[in-house]
CSV table of C-alpha atoms in Angstrom, one decimal:
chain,number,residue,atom,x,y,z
D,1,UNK,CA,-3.5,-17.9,8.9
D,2,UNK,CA,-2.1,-16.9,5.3
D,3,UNK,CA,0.6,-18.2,4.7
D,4,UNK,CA,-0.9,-22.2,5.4
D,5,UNK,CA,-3.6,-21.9,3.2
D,6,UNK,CA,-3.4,-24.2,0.0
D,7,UNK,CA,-4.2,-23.2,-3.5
D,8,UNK,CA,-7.9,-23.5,-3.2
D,9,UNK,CA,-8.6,-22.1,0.3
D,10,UNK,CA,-7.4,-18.4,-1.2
D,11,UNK,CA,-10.7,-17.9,-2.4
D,12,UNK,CA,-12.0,-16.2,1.1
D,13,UNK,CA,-14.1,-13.3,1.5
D,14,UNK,CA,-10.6,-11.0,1.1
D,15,UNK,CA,-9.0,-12.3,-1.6
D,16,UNK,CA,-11.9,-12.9,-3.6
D,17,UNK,CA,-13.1,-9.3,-3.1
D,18,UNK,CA,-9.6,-8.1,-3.7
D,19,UNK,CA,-10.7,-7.5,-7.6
D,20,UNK,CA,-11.4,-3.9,-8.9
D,21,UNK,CA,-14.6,-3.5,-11.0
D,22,UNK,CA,-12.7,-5.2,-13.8
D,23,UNK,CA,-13.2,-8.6,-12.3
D,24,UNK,CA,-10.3,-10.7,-13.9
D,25,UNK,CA,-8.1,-7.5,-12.8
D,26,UNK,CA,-6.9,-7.2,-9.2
D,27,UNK,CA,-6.0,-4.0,-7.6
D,28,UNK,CA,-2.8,-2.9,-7.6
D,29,UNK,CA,-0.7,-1.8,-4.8
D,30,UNK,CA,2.4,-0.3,-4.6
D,31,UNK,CA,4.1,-0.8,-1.2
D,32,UNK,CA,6.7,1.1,-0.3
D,33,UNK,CA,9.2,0.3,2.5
D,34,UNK,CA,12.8,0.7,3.0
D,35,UNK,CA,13.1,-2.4,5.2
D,36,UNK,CA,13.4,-5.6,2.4
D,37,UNK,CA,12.4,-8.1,5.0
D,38,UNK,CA,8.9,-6.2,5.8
D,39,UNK,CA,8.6,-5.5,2.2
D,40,UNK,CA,9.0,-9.0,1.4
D,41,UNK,CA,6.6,-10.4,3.7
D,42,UNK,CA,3.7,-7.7,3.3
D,43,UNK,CA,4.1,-8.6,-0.4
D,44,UNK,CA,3.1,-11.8,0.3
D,45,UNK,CA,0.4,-11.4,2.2
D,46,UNK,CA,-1.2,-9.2,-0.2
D,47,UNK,CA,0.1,-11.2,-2.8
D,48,UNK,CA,-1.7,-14.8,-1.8
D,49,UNK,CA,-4.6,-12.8,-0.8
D,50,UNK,CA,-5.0,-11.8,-4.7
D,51,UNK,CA,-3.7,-8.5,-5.2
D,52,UNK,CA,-0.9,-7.4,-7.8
D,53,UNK,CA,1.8,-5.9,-5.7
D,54,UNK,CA,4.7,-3.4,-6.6
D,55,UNK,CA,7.6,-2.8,-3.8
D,56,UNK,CA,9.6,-0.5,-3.8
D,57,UNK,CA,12.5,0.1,-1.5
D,58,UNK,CA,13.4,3.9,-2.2
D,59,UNK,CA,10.3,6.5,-1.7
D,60,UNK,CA,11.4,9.3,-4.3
D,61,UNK,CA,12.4,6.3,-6.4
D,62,UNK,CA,8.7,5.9,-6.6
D,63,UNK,CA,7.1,9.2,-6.6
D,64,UNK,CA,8.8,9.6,-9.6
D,65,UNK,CA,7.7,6.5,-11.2
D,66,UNK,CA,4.3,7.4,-10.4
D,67,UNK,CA,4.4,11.2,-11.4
D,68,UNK,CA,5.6,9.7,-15.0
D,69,UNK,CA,3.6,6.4,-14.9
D,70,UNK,CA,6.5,4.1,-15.1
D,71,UNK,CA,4.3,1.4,-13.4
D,72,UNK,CA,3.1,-1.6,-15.7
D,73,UNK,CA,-0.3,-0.8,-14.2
D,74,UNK,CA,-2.9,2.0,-12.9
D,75,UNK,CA,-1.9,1.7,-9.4
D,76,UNK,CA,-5.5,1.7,-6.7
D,77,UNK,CA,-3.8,1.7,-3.7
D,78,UNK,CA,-0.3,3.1,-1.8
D,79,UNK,CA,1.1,1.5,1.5
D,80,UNK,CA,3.6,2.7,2.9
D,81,UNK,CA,6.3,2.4,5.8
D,82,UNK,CA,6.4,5.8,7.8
D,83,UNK,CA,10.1,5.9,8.8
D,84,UNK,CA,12.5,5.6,6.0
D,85,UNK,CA,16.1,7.1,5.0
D,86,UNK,CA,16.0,9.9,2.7
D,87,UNK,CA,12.3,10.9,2.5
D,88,UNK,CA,9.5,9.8,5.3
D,89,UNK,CA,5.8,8.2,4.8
D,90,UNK,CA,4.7,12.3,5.0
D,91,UNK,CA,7.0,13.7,3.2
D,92,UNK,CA,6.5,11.1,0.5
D,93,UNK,CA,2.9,11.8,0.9
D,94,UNK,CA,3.1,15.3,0.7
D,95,UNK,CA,4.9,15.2,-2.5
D,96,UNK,CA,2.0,13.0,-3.7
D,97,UNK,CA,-0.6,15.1,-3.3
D,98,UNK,CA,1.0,17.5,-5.7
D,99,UNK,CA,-0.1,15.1,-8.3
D,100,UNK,CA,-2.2,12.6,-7.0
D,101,UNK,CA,-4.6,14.0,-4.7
D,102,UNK,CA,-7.4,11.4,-4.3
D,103,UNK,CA,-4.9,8.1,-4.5
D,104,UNK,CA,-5.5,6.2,-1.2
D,105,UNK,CA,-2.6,5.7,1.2
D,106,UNK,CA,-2.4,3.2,4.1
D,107,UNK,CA,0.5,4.2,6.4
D,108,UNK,CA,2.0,1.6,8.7
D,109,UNK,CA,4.5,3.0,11.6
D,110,UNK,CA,5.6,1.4,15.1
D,111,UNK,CA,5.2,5.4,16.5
D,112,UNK,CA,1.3,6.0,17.3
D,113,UNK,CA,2.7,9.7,17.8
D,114,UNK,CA,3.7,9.8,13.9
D,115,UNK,CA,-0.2,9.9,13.1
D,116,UNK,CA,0.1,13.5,13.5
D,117,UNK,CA,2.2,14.1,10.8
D,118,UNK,CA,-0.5,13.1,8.0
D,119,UNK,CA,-2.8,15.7,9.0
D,120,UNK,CA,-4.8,16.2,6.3
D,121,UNK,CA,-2.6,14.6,3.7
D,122,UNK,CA,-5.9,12.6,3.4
D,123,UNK,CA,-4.3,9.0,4.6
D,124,UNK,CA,-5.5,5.9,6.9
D,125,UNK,CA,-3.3,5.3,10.1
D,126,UNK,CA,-2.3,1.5,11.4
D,127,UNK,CA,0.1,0.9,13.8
D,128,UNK,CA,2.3,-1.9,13.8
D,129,UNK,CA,2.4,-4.4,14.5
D,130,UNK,CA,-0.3,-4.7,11.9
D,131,UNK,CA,-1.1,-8.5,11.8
D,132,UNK,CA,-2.4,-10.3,8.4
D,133,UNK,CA,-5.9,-10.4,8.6
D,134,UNK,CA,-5.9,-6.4,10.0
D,135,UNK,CA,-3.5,-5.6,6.9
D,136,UNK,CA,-5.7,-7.1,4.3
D,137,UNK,CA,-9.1,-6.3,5.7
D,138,UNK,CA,-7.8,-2.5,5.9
D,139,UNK,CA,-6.5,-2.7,2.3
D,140,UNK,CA,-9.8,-4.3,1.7
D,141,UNK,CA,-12.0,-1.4,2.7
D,142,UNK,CA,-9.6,1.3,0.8
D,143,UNK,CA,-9.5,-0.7,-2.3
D,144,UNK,CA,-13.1,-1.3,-1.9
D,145,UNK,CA,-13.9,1.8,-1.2
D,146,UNK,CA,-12.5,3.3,-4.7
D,147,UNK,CA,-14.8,0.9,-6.7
């Protein structure tokens, strides 16, 4: 489990891999979600596992910080909550694409029936609850997979 291990013991397979190219530079994610406490906690996951991590809280808030990079770096990797006020995971996403069309996007929403929604909006589906180890070894494979 993540949030036991001690300073030395974050080395695993995951976090170790969670590096970009640049090998001294991890990936950076920007996780957006409405819900603080979720944030919060996915944040730390990703975070102990090695990864620079970004939340945000309000979705347009963020597509506009990406459309003018605003962020303090390049950012590898989007996941984000489905349901939110305002502006949904595919509405967010569909505003991306605009601008971004190749970023990778991990979507996370309680509603398997929400899936169809992100029909080719070229994104990767988990449902919650999406525990630890199936949160970072998804995140692994699309950060991975953009080396």
């Amino acid at each position: 489990m993540l949030m036991g291990w001690s300073k030395g013991e974050r080395t695993s397979t995951i976090g170790s891999a969670a590096s970009t190219s640049q090998e001294s530079m991890p990936a950076t994610i920007l996780l957006i979600d409405d819900n603080a406490v979720q944030a919060a906690t996915r944040q730390t996951i990703l975070k102990r596992a090695g990864y620079f991590v970004i939340a945000a809280l309000n979705p347009a808030r963020a597509l506009e910080q990406l459309r003018h990079h605003e962020f303090p770096h390049t950012v590898d990797l989007i996941l984000t909550d489905h349901i939110m006020p305002d502006m949904n995971g595919s509405e967010f996403i569909t505003r991306l694409r605009e601008f971004e069309r190749d970023m990778p996007v991990l979507v996370i929403s309680g509603m398997a029936e929400a899936e169809a929604a992100y029909k080719g909006l070229n994104v990767h589906f988990r449902l919650k609850p999406l525990l630890p180890d199936n949160l970072l070894a998804s995140v692994h494979d699309l950060v991975q997979s953009e080396v």
